[in-house]
Amino acid sequence: MDMVIRAAAIYMFLLILLRLMGKRTLSEVSTFDFVLLLIIGDATQNALIEQDPSLTTAILVILTLVLLDLALSFLKRFTGLESWVEGRPVVLVAYGQPIARHLRASHVSHDDILQAARLTQGLERMNQIKFAVLETNGGISIIPYPHATP
Amino acid sequence: MTRRADKRRKLFRHVRHRDGVCHRQRGPVRSGNIGQHSKKTSCAWPEYGPYSTNEHEPEGLACRCVAMSSIPPPSAPPDVRYPDLEIEDDPRAQEREWRVKRISWVFLYGIILAAVLGFFGDGPASRVTARPEGADWLVSYERWLRRGAAEDLTVWLNPDRSPRSFATVRVNGAWASSMEIIRFEPAPQTQRLEAGGALAFYFALPAGDAPTRLNIQYKPRGWGPVDGQLAVNEGPWARVWHFVFP
């Protein structure tokens, strides 16, 4: 009973925390972020199983987390929860012009957009980008002008 | 507004149809719903003007009832921001989300600051020293505890006013049942269970004129408030109140 409640509380806390940290945080996982995730996992482990190393506890905690995730995916499909949990895409560049307010609020720099443009489309300049969109998974999708495609 | 009053006013709602125009139709009558209008007054809310359509709202949704001042003049260009891009963005919801995020970040930093100050234990905001009126001893403890985390409770005895060779420390039943005692320093000579679940510990005091320090290390068993009491010898009880975080 107690372990299920603890697992549910940790799940909800991490869900809200990662949502509040923003889309870019989830997408751009640097080496340091990876180490940070490991530390978070280690800190979470103690709270989840406390001092009970039994197989039963491990199975119950894992079941709780996976089934909560399943329940959330159902809720996202059948209610308006999806936009709340996943967010909505944000247009960062429209017709070659960066939208400063959206960049600032999303914590995305010009360099991030140009990097995505170089990596995904082989573009060289901002004015070759028709649209840049910050997707709900944190990635930046680039739609180039037709004549700018190499 | 009661259901009967709603029925009398014949509330309608306007729903966006395939042709992009809001059509009036009978809808579920719920007080205060956006897009509901009475037959006579055109809008259920007196402070709002006529309904308006929103270009971005899909077919079948209730049309919004907006304030007169926010309706753009007829000559204003339509709000089509990205005609070449089919995207389900929602600028208003996005602005709201960014605002919530900014507020939540302040709140999260506030939690860290509170932790540094000791509002989750181990800090100046948590340490409490209590001395009952007329007592020749004082007790020092942490007010904010965390479940399963060990803490110290210290009793200081003043040798000038308590020239005894022994001391009895009592904790009441509420405290004793909520805390698991890990160890004493110095160790008590003996201990005894008293009425109401209270525990009494008998300590032999060292010779000398220095204040004597008795330390009890304990950890909370559960979580929530613990309203305990502690006394030395037959003296008055000191309130020992904790809150244990889960």
Short mmCIF file of C-alpha atoms in Angstrom, two decimals:
data_model
loop_
_atom_site.label_atom_id
_atom_site.label_comp_id
_atom_site.label_asym_id
_atom_site.label_seq_id
_atom_site.Cartn_x
_atom_site.Cartn_y
_atom_site.Cartn_z
CA MET A 1 0.00 0.00 0.00
CA ASP A 2 2.62 2.47 1.14
CA MET A 3 5.00 1.70 -1.71
CA VAL A 4 2.24 2.20 -4.31
CA ILE A 5 1.41 5.63 -2.88
CA ARG A 6 5.10 6.54 -2.80
CA ALA A 7 5.56 5.46 -6.43
CA ALA A 8 2.47 7.43 -7.50
CA ALA A 9 3.68 10.53 -5.63
CA ILE A 10 7.13 10.32 -7.25
CA TYR A 11 5.53 9.80 -10.68
CA MET A 12 3.31 12.87 -10.30
CA PHE A 13 6.17 14.98 -8.93
CA LEU A 14 8.49 14.08 -11.80
CA LEU A 15 5.72 14.60 -14.36
CA ILE A 16 4.99 18.11 -13.08
CA LEU A 17 8.66 19.00 -12.59
CA LEU A 18 9.74 17.93 -16.08
CA ARG A 19 6.76 19.74 -17.59
CA LEU A 20 7.66 22.93 -15.72
CA MET A 21 11.29 22.72 -16.77
CA GLY A 22 10.31 23.20 -20.38
CA LYS A 23 10.47 21.33 -23.65
CA ARG A 24 14.08 22.14 -24.45
CA THR A 25 15.32 20.58 -21.25
CA LEU A 26 13.85 17.24 -22.26
CA SER A 27 15.29 17.31 -25.74
CA GLU A 28 18.79 18.63 -25.15
CA VAL A 29 20.36 16.04 -22.89
CA SER A 30 24.03 16.88 -22.51
CA THR A 31 26.59 14.69 -20.75
CA PHE A 32 26.04 16.62 -17.54
CA ASP A 33 22.25 16.29 -17.86
CA PHE A 34 22.70 12.55 -18.28
CA VAL A 35 24.74 12.36 -15.07
CA LEU A 36 22.08 14.52 -13.39
CA LEU A 37 19.38 12.07 -14.50
CA LEU A 38 21.36 9.21 -12.99
CA ILE A 39 21.63 11.08 -9.69
CA ILE A 40 17.89 11.82 -9.76
CA GLY A 41 17.25 8.12 -10.35
CA ASP A 42 19.46 7.19 -7.43
CA ALA A 43 17.78 9.73 -5.12
CA THR A 44 14.36 8.49 -6.23
CA GLN A 45 15.22 4.84 -5.64
CA ASN A 46 15.59 5.24 -1.88
CA ALA A 47 12.26 7.03 -1.60
CA LEU A 48 10.54 4.39 -3.71
CA ILE A 49 11.64 1.21 -1.97
CA GLU A 50 12.85 2.67 1.36
CA GLN A 51 14.68 -0.18 3.11
CA ASP A 52 12.78 -3.01 1.50
CA PRO A 53 14.92 -4.80 -1.07
CA SER A 54 12.35 -7.56 -1.67
CA LEU A 55 11.43 -8.70 -5.14
CA THR A 56 7.76 -8.06 -4.37
CA THR A 57 8.38 -4.39 -3.64
CA ALA A 58 10.42 -3.93 -6.81
CA ILE A 59 7.70 -5.59 -8.91
CA LEU A 60 4.94 -3.52 -7.28
CA VAL A 61 6.81 -0.23 -7.74
CA ILE A 62 7.60 -0.98 -11.38
CA LEU A 63 3.99 -2.07 -12.01
CA THR A 64 2.67 1.13 -10.41
CA LEU A 65 4.90 3.37 -12.53
CA VAL A 66 4.19 1.55 -15.81
CA LEU A 67 0.43 1.35 -15.23
CA LEU A 68 0.26 5.01 -14.22
CA ASP A 69 1.99 5.85 -17.49
CA LEU A 70 -0.50 3.70 -19.37
CA ALA A 71 -3.42 5.37 -17.59
CA LEU A 72 -2.02 8.79 -18.42
CA SER A 73 -1.70 7.90 -22.11
CA PHE A 74 -5.38 6.83 -22.11
CA LEU A 75 -6.38 10.03 -20.35
CA LYS A 76 -4.42 12.07 -22.87
CA ARG A 77 -6.29 10.41 -25.72
CA PHE A 78 -9.80 10.70 -24.36
CA THR A 79 -9.68 13.99 -22.50
CA GLY A 80 -8.15 17.40 -23.07
CA LEU A 81 -5.18 16.43 -20.95
CA GLU A 82 -2.79 15.99 -23.86
CA SER A 83 -2.15 19.70 -24.43
CA TRP A 84 -1.61 20.09 -20.68
CA VAL A 85 0.84 17.22 -20.38
CA GLU A 86 2.61 17.47 -23.71
CA GLY A 87 2.16 21.17 -24.41
CA ARG A 88 1.62 22.58 -27.89
CA PRO A 89 4.07 23.32 -30.66
CA VAL A 90 5.47 26.84 -30.71
CA VAL A 91 6.39 28.67 -33.93
CA LEU A 92 9.87 30.13 -33.42
CA VAL A 93 10.60 31.46 -36.92
CA ALA A 94 7.95 32.56 -39.39
CA TYR A 95 8.91 33.47 -42.96
CA GLY A 96 12.59 33.87 -42.08
CA GLN A 97 11.92 36.16 -39.12
CA PRO A 98 12.63 34.87 -35.60
CA ILE A 99 9.80 35.62 -33.15
CA ALA A 100 11.80 37.09 -30.28
CA ARG A 101 9.11 36.67 -27.65
CA HIS A 102 8.66 32.96 -28.42
CA LEU A 103 12.43 32.39 -28.46
CA ARG A 104 12.87 34.08 -25.10
CA ALA A 105 9.96 32.32 -23.44
CA SER A 106 10.99 28.92 -24.79
CA HIS A 107 14.66 29.39 -23.89
CA VAL A 108 15.75 28.82 -27.46
CA SER A 109 18.55 30.87 -29.00
CA HIS A 110 19.24 31.86 -32.61
CA ASP A 111 22.14 29.43 -32.50
CA ASP A 112 19.85 26.56 -31.52
CA ILE A 113 17.67 27.23 -34.57
CA LEU A 114 20.63 27.60 -36.93
CA GLN A 115 22.14 24.42 -35.52
CA ALA A 116 18.90 22.53 -36.14
CA ALA A 117 18.73 24.05 -39.64
CA ARG A 118 22.29 22.94 -40.42
CA LEU A 119 21.84 19.46 -38.96
CA THR A 120 18.47 18.59 -40.47
CA GLN A 121 18.31 20.63 -43.68
CA GLY A 122 21.86 21.72 -44.44
CA LEU A 123 20.82 25.38 -44.39
CA GLU A 124 23.27 28.24 -43.94
CA ARG A 125 21.26 31.31 -42.97
CA MET A 126 18.15 32.27 -41.03
CA ASN A 127 16.46 33.77 -44.10
CA GLN A 128 16.48 30.33 -45.74
CA ILE A 129 14.13 29.08 -43.03
CA LYS A 130 10.45 29.48 -43.75
CA PHE A 131 9.28 28.07 -40.42
CA ALA A 132 11.01 26.73 -37.35
CA VAL A 133 8.76 25.02 -34.83
CA LEU A 134 9.55 23.89 -31.30
CA GLU A 135 7.74 20.57 -31.20
CA THR A 136 6.13 19.09 -28.12
CA ASN A 137 8.98 16.58 -27.74
CA GLY A 138 11.46 19.47 -27.46
CA GLY A 139 12.97 19.09 -30.91
CA ILE A 140 13.15 21.93 -33.42
CA SER A 141 11.71 21.12 -36.84
CA ILE A 142 12.84 23.27 -39.76
CA ILE A 143 10.76 23.95 -42.87
CA PRO A 144 12.98 25.62 -45.47
CA TYR A 145 11.92 27.81 -48.38
CA PRO A 146 11.68 25.56 -51.44
CA HIS A 147 14.51 27.36 -53.23
CA ALA A 148 16.76 27.11 -50.17
CA THR A 149 16.78 23.31 -50.12
CA PRO A 150 20.22 22.08 -51.16
CA MET B 1 -28.77 30.65 -11.79
CA THR B 2 -31.20 27.80 -11.08
CA ARG B 3 -32.22 25.29 -13.70
CA ARG B 4 -35.77 26.64 -13.65
CA ALA B 5 -34.56 30.19 -14.25
CA ASP B 6 -32.35 28.96 -17.09
CA LYS B 7 -35.32 27.23 -18.66
CA ARG B 8 -37.47 30.35 -18.40
CA ARG B 9 -34.83 32.47 -20.14
CA LYS B 10 -34.62 29.95 -23.00
CA LEU B 11 -30.87 29.93 -23.26
CA PHE B 12 -29.38 29.05 -26.57
CA ARG B 13 -25.84 28.50 -27.58
CA HIS B 14 -24.13 29.37 -30.81
CA VAL B 15 -22.16 26.59 -32.46
CA ARG B 16 -19.77 26.97 -35.34
CA HIS B 17 -21.00 25.07 -38.37
CA ARG B 18 -19.30 23.83 -41.50
CA ASP B 19 -19.87 27.12 -43.33
CA GLY B 20 -17.84 28.92 -40.64
CA VAL B 21 -20.84 30.84 -39.31
CA CYS B 22 -22.21 30.62 -35.80
CA HIS B 23 -25.69 29.16 -35.77
CA ARG B 24 -28.00 29.34 -32.82
CA GLN B 25 -29.18 26.06 -31.41
CA ARG B 26 -30.65 24.73 -28.22
CA GLY B 27 -27.92 23.37 -26.06
CA PRO B 28 -27.41 21.98 -22.62
CA VAL B 29 -28.34 24.74 -20.20
CA ARG B 30 -25.49 25.30 -17.78
CA SER B 31 -25.18 28.60 -16.06
CA GLY B 32 -22.19 30.68 -17.09
CA ASN B 33 -21.18 28.64 -20.13
CA ILE B 34 -19.31 30.51 -22.82
CA GLY B 35 -21.38 30.84 -25.94
CA GLN B 36 -24.83 30.67 -24.38
CA HIS B 37 -27.32 33.34 -25.25
CA SER B 38 -30.91 33.96 -24.37
CA LYS B 39 -33.42 34.40 -27.15
CA LYS B 40 -34.30 37.94 -26.17
CA THR B 41 -31.00 39.48 -25.13
CA SER B 42 -28.56 37.81 -27.54
CA CYS B 43 -26.13 37.10 -24.71
CA ALA B 44 -26.65 35.59 -21.29
CA TRP B 45 -24.09 37.85 -19.65
CA PRO B 46 -25.09 41.51 -19.60
CA GLU B 47 -21.49 42.76 -19.49
CA TYR B 48 -20.64 40.99 -22.73
CA GLY B 49 -21.68 41.92 -26.19
CA PRO B 50 -22.73 39.76 -29.11
CA TYR B 51 -21.04 36.47 -29.84
CA SER B 52 -18.13 36.32 -32.23
CA THR B 53 -16.56 33.56 -34.25
CA ASN B 54 -12.98 32.58 -33.92
CA GLU B 55 -11.27 31.60 -37.15
CA HIS B 56 -9.15 29.00 -35.41
CA GLU B 57 -11.94 27.20 -33.64
CA PRO B 58 -12.92 23.95 -35.29
CA GLU B 59 -16.41 23.13 -36.36
CA GLY B 60 -18.82 22.06 -33.64
CA LEU B 61 -17.36 24.13 -30.82
CA ALA B 62 -19.39 26.70 -28.97
CA CYS B 63 -18.70 30.20 -30.29
CA ARG B 64 -17.12 32.49 -27.83
CA CYS B 65 -18.93 35.30 -26.14
CA VAL B 66 -16.45 38.16 -26.04
CA ALA B 67 -16.41 41.66 -24.59
CA MET B 68 -17.46 44.43 -26.97
CA SER B 69 -14.16 46.22 -26.51
CA SER B 70 -12.15 43.22 -27.64
CA ILE B 71 -14.02 42.79 -30.95
CA PRO B 72 -11.78 44.18 -33.70
CA PRO B 73 -13.26 46.80 -36.05
CA PRO B 74 -14.70 45.41 -39.29
CA SER B 75 -11.78 46.80 -41.29
CA ALA B 76 -9.21 44.87 -39.20
CA PRO B 77 -7.42 42.12 -41.14
CA PRO B 78 -8.31 38.55 -40.17
CA ASP B 79 -6.01 36.91 -37.63
CA VAL B 80 -4.34 34.42 -39.95
CA ARG B 81 -0.76 34.26 -38.78
CA TYR B 82 0.73 31.34 -40.66
CA PRO B 83 -1.47 30.54 -43.66
CA ASP B 84 1.12 28.12 -45.09
CA LEU B 85 1.57 26.16 -41.89
CA GLU B 86 -1.01 23.73 -40.57
CA ILE B 87 -0.23 23.73 -36.87
CA GLU B 88 -2.31 23.28 -33.76
CA ASP B 89 -0.74 26.03 -31.72
CA ASP B 90 -2.71 28.09 -29.25
CA PRO B 91 -1.06 31.44 -28.52
CA ARG B 92 -3.32 32.25 -25.60
CA ALA B 93 -2.80 28.88 -23.95
CA GLN B 94 0.93 29.15 -24.65
CA GLU B 95 1.14 32.57 -22.98
CA ARG B 96 -0.76 31.17 -20.03
CA GLU B 97 1.60 28.22 -19.83
CA TRP B 98 4.69 30.44 -19.88
CA ARG B 99 3.20 32.58 -17.12
CA VAL B 100 2.49 29.50 -15.01
CA LYS B 101 6.03 28.27 -15.60
CA ARG B 102 7.59 31.56 -14.49
CA ILE B 103 5.49 31.59 -11.32
CA SER B 104 6.28 27.92 -10.63
CA TRP B 105 10.03 28.51 -10.98
CA VAL B 106 9.82 31.20 -8.28
CA PHE B 107 7.88 28.73 -6.15
CA LEU B 108 10.46 25.97 -6.72
CA TYR B 109 13.34 28.31 -5.81
CA GLY B 110 11.31 29.24 -2.73
CA ILE B 111 11.22 25.57 -1.73
CA ILE B 112 15.01 25.36 -2.01
CA LEU B 113 15.41 28.55 0.03
CA ALA B 114 13.04 27.17 2.67
CA ALA B 115 15.09 23.97 2.79
CA VAL B 116 18.32 25.97 3.29
CA LEU B 117 16.68 27.91 6.13
CA GLY B 118 15.60 24.66 7.75
CA PHE B 119 11.88 24.49 7.08
CA PHE B 120 12.35 20.85 6.12
CA GLY B 121 14.64 20.16 9.11
CA ASP B 122 18.30 20.73 10.01
CA GLY B 123 18.45 24.51 10.00
CA PRO B 124 17.90 27.67 12.02
CA ALA B 125 14.17 27.69 11.27
CA SER B 126 13.84 24.18 12.66
CA ARG B 127 15.85 24.29 15.89
CA VAL B 128 13.70 24.98 18.95
CA THR B 129 14.78 25.47 22.52
CA ALA B 130 12.09 25.19 25.19
CA ARG B 131 12.34 25.89 28.90
CA PRO B 132 9.18 25.52 30.96
CA GLU B 133 8.51 28.17 33.54
CA GLY B 134 10.29 27.40 36.80
CA ALA B 135 12.34 24.57 35.34
CA ASP B 136 16.09 24.29 35.89
CA TRP B 137 16.63 22.52 32.56
CA LEU B 138 15.97 23.15 28.91
CA VAL B 139 15.33 20.96 25.90
CA SER B 140 16.54 21.58 22.37
CA TYR B 141 15.02 19.74 19.39
CA GLU B 142 14.16 19.96 15.68
CA ARG B 143 10.63 21.08 14.90
CA TRP B 144 10.59 19.92 11.25
CA LEU B 145 11.48 16.28 10.72
CA ARG B 146 11.59 13.91 7.80
CA ARG B 147 10.21 10.39 7.99
CA GLY B 148 12.95 7.88 8.73
CA ALA B 149 15.67 10.54 9.14
CA ALA B 150 17.53 10.49 12.46
CA GLU B 151 17.55 13.64 14.63
CA ASP B 152 18.78 14.64 18.08
CA LEU B 153 16.90 15.85 21.11
CA THR B 154 19.15 17.38 23.75
CA VAL B 155 18.33 18.07 27.40
CA TRP B 156 20.61 20.50 29.27
CA LEU B 157 20.71 20.29 33.07
CA ASN B 158 22.04 23.18 35.11
CA PRO B 159 24.23 21.84 37.98
CA ASP B 160 23.90 25.03 40.06
CA ARG B 161 20.17 24.57 40.40
CA SER B 162 19.97 20.83 40.19
CA PRO B 163 22.52 19.34 42.52
CA ARG B 164 21.45 15.77 42.00
CA SER B 165 23.44 12.70 41.21
CA PHE B 166 20.76 11.42 38.91
CA ALA B 167 18.04 12.72 36.62
CA THR B 168 14.86 11.21 35.23
CA VAL B 169 13.81 12.21 31.73
CA ARG B 170 10.20 11.44 30.83
CA VAL B 171 8.56 11.55 27.41
CA ASN B 172 4.82 11.18 27.09
CA GLY B 173 3.06 8.39 25.22
CA ALA B 174 2.35 10.42 22.06
CA TRP B 175 6.04 11.14 21.55
CA ALA B 176 7.19 7.65 22.53
CA SER B 177 4.78 5.95 20.13
CA SER B 178 5.69 8.21 17.21
CA MET B 179 9.48 8.03 17.55
CA GLU B 180 11.95 5.19 17.45
CA ILE B 181 14.82 5.88 19.84
CA ILE B 182 18.13 4.88 18.28
CA ARG B 183 20.61 5.66 21.04
CA PHE B 184 21.35 7.72 24.16
CA GLU B 185 24.41 9.69 25.09
CA PRO B 186 25.18 8.98 27.91
CA ALA B 187 23.29 5.71 28.15
CA PRO B 188 20.56 5.63 30.84
CA GLN B 189 20.97 3.38 33.88
CA THR B 190 17.49 2.02 33.38
CA GLN B 191 14.23 2.80 31.68
CA ARG B 192 10.60 2.16 32.56
CA LEU B 193 7.23 2.15 30.89
CA GLU B 194 4.74 4.35 32.73
CA ALA B 195 1.03 5.01 32.56
CA GLY B 196 -0.31 6.20 29.20
CA GLY B 197 2.63 4.76 27.29
CA ALA B 198 5.06 7.32 28.71
CA LEU B 199 8.71 6.32 29.00
CA ALA B 200 11.02 7.28 31.87
CA PHE B 201 14.83 7.13 31.55
CA TYR B 202 17.11 7.27 34.59
CA PHE B 203 20.50 8.88 34.03
CA ALA B 204 23.44 9.00 36.46
CA LEU B 205 24.91 12.50 36.32
CA PRO B 206 28.68 13.06 36.29
CA ALA B 207 30.32 14.96 39.14
CA GLY B 208 31.41 18.55 38.52
CA ASP B 209 29.91 21.98 37.95
CA ALA B 210 29.65 21.93 34.16
CA PRO B 211 26.17 21.80 32.58
CA THR B 212 25.15 18.24 31.88
CA ARG B 213 24.04 17.30 28.40
CA LEU B 214 21.76 14.33 27.73
CA ASN B 215 21.31 13.44 24.10
CA ILE B 216 18.59 11.23 22.60
CA GLN B 217 18.87 10.24 18.97
CA TYR B 218 15.59 9.17 17.40
CA LYS B 219 13.79 8.89 14.10
CA PRO B 220 10.11 9.34 13.30
CA ARG B 221 8.10 6.22 12.55
CA GLY B 222 5.33 7.83 10.53
CA TRP B 223 4.56 11.29 9.21
CA GLY B 224 2.35 14.20 10.21
CA PRO B 225 2.23 16.30 13.39
CA VAL B 226 3.54 14.88 16.67
CA ASP B 227 2.47 16.73 19.79
CA GLY B 228 4.80 15.38 22.47
CA GLN B 229 5.82 16.39 25.97
CA LEU B 230 9.02 16.00 27.96
CA ALA B 231 9.83 16.49 31.62
CA VAL B 232 12.88 16.15 33.85
CA ASN B 233 12.42 14.67 37.32
CA GLU B 234 9.11 15.86 38.75
CA GLY B 235 9.33 19.24 37.06
CA PRO B 236 6.88 20.79 34.66
CA TRP B 237 6.31 19.33 31.18
CA ALA B 238 7.75 21.04 28.10
CA ARG B 239 5.83 20.81 24.87
CA VAL B 240 7.82 19.09 22.11
CA TRP B 241 5.96 19.64 18.84
CA HIS B 242 7.21 18.25 15.53
CA PHE B 243 5.91 17.99 12.02
CA VAL B 244 7.21 14.97 10.15
CA PHE B 245 7.36 15.28 6.35
CA PRO B 246 6.66 12.08 4.45
#
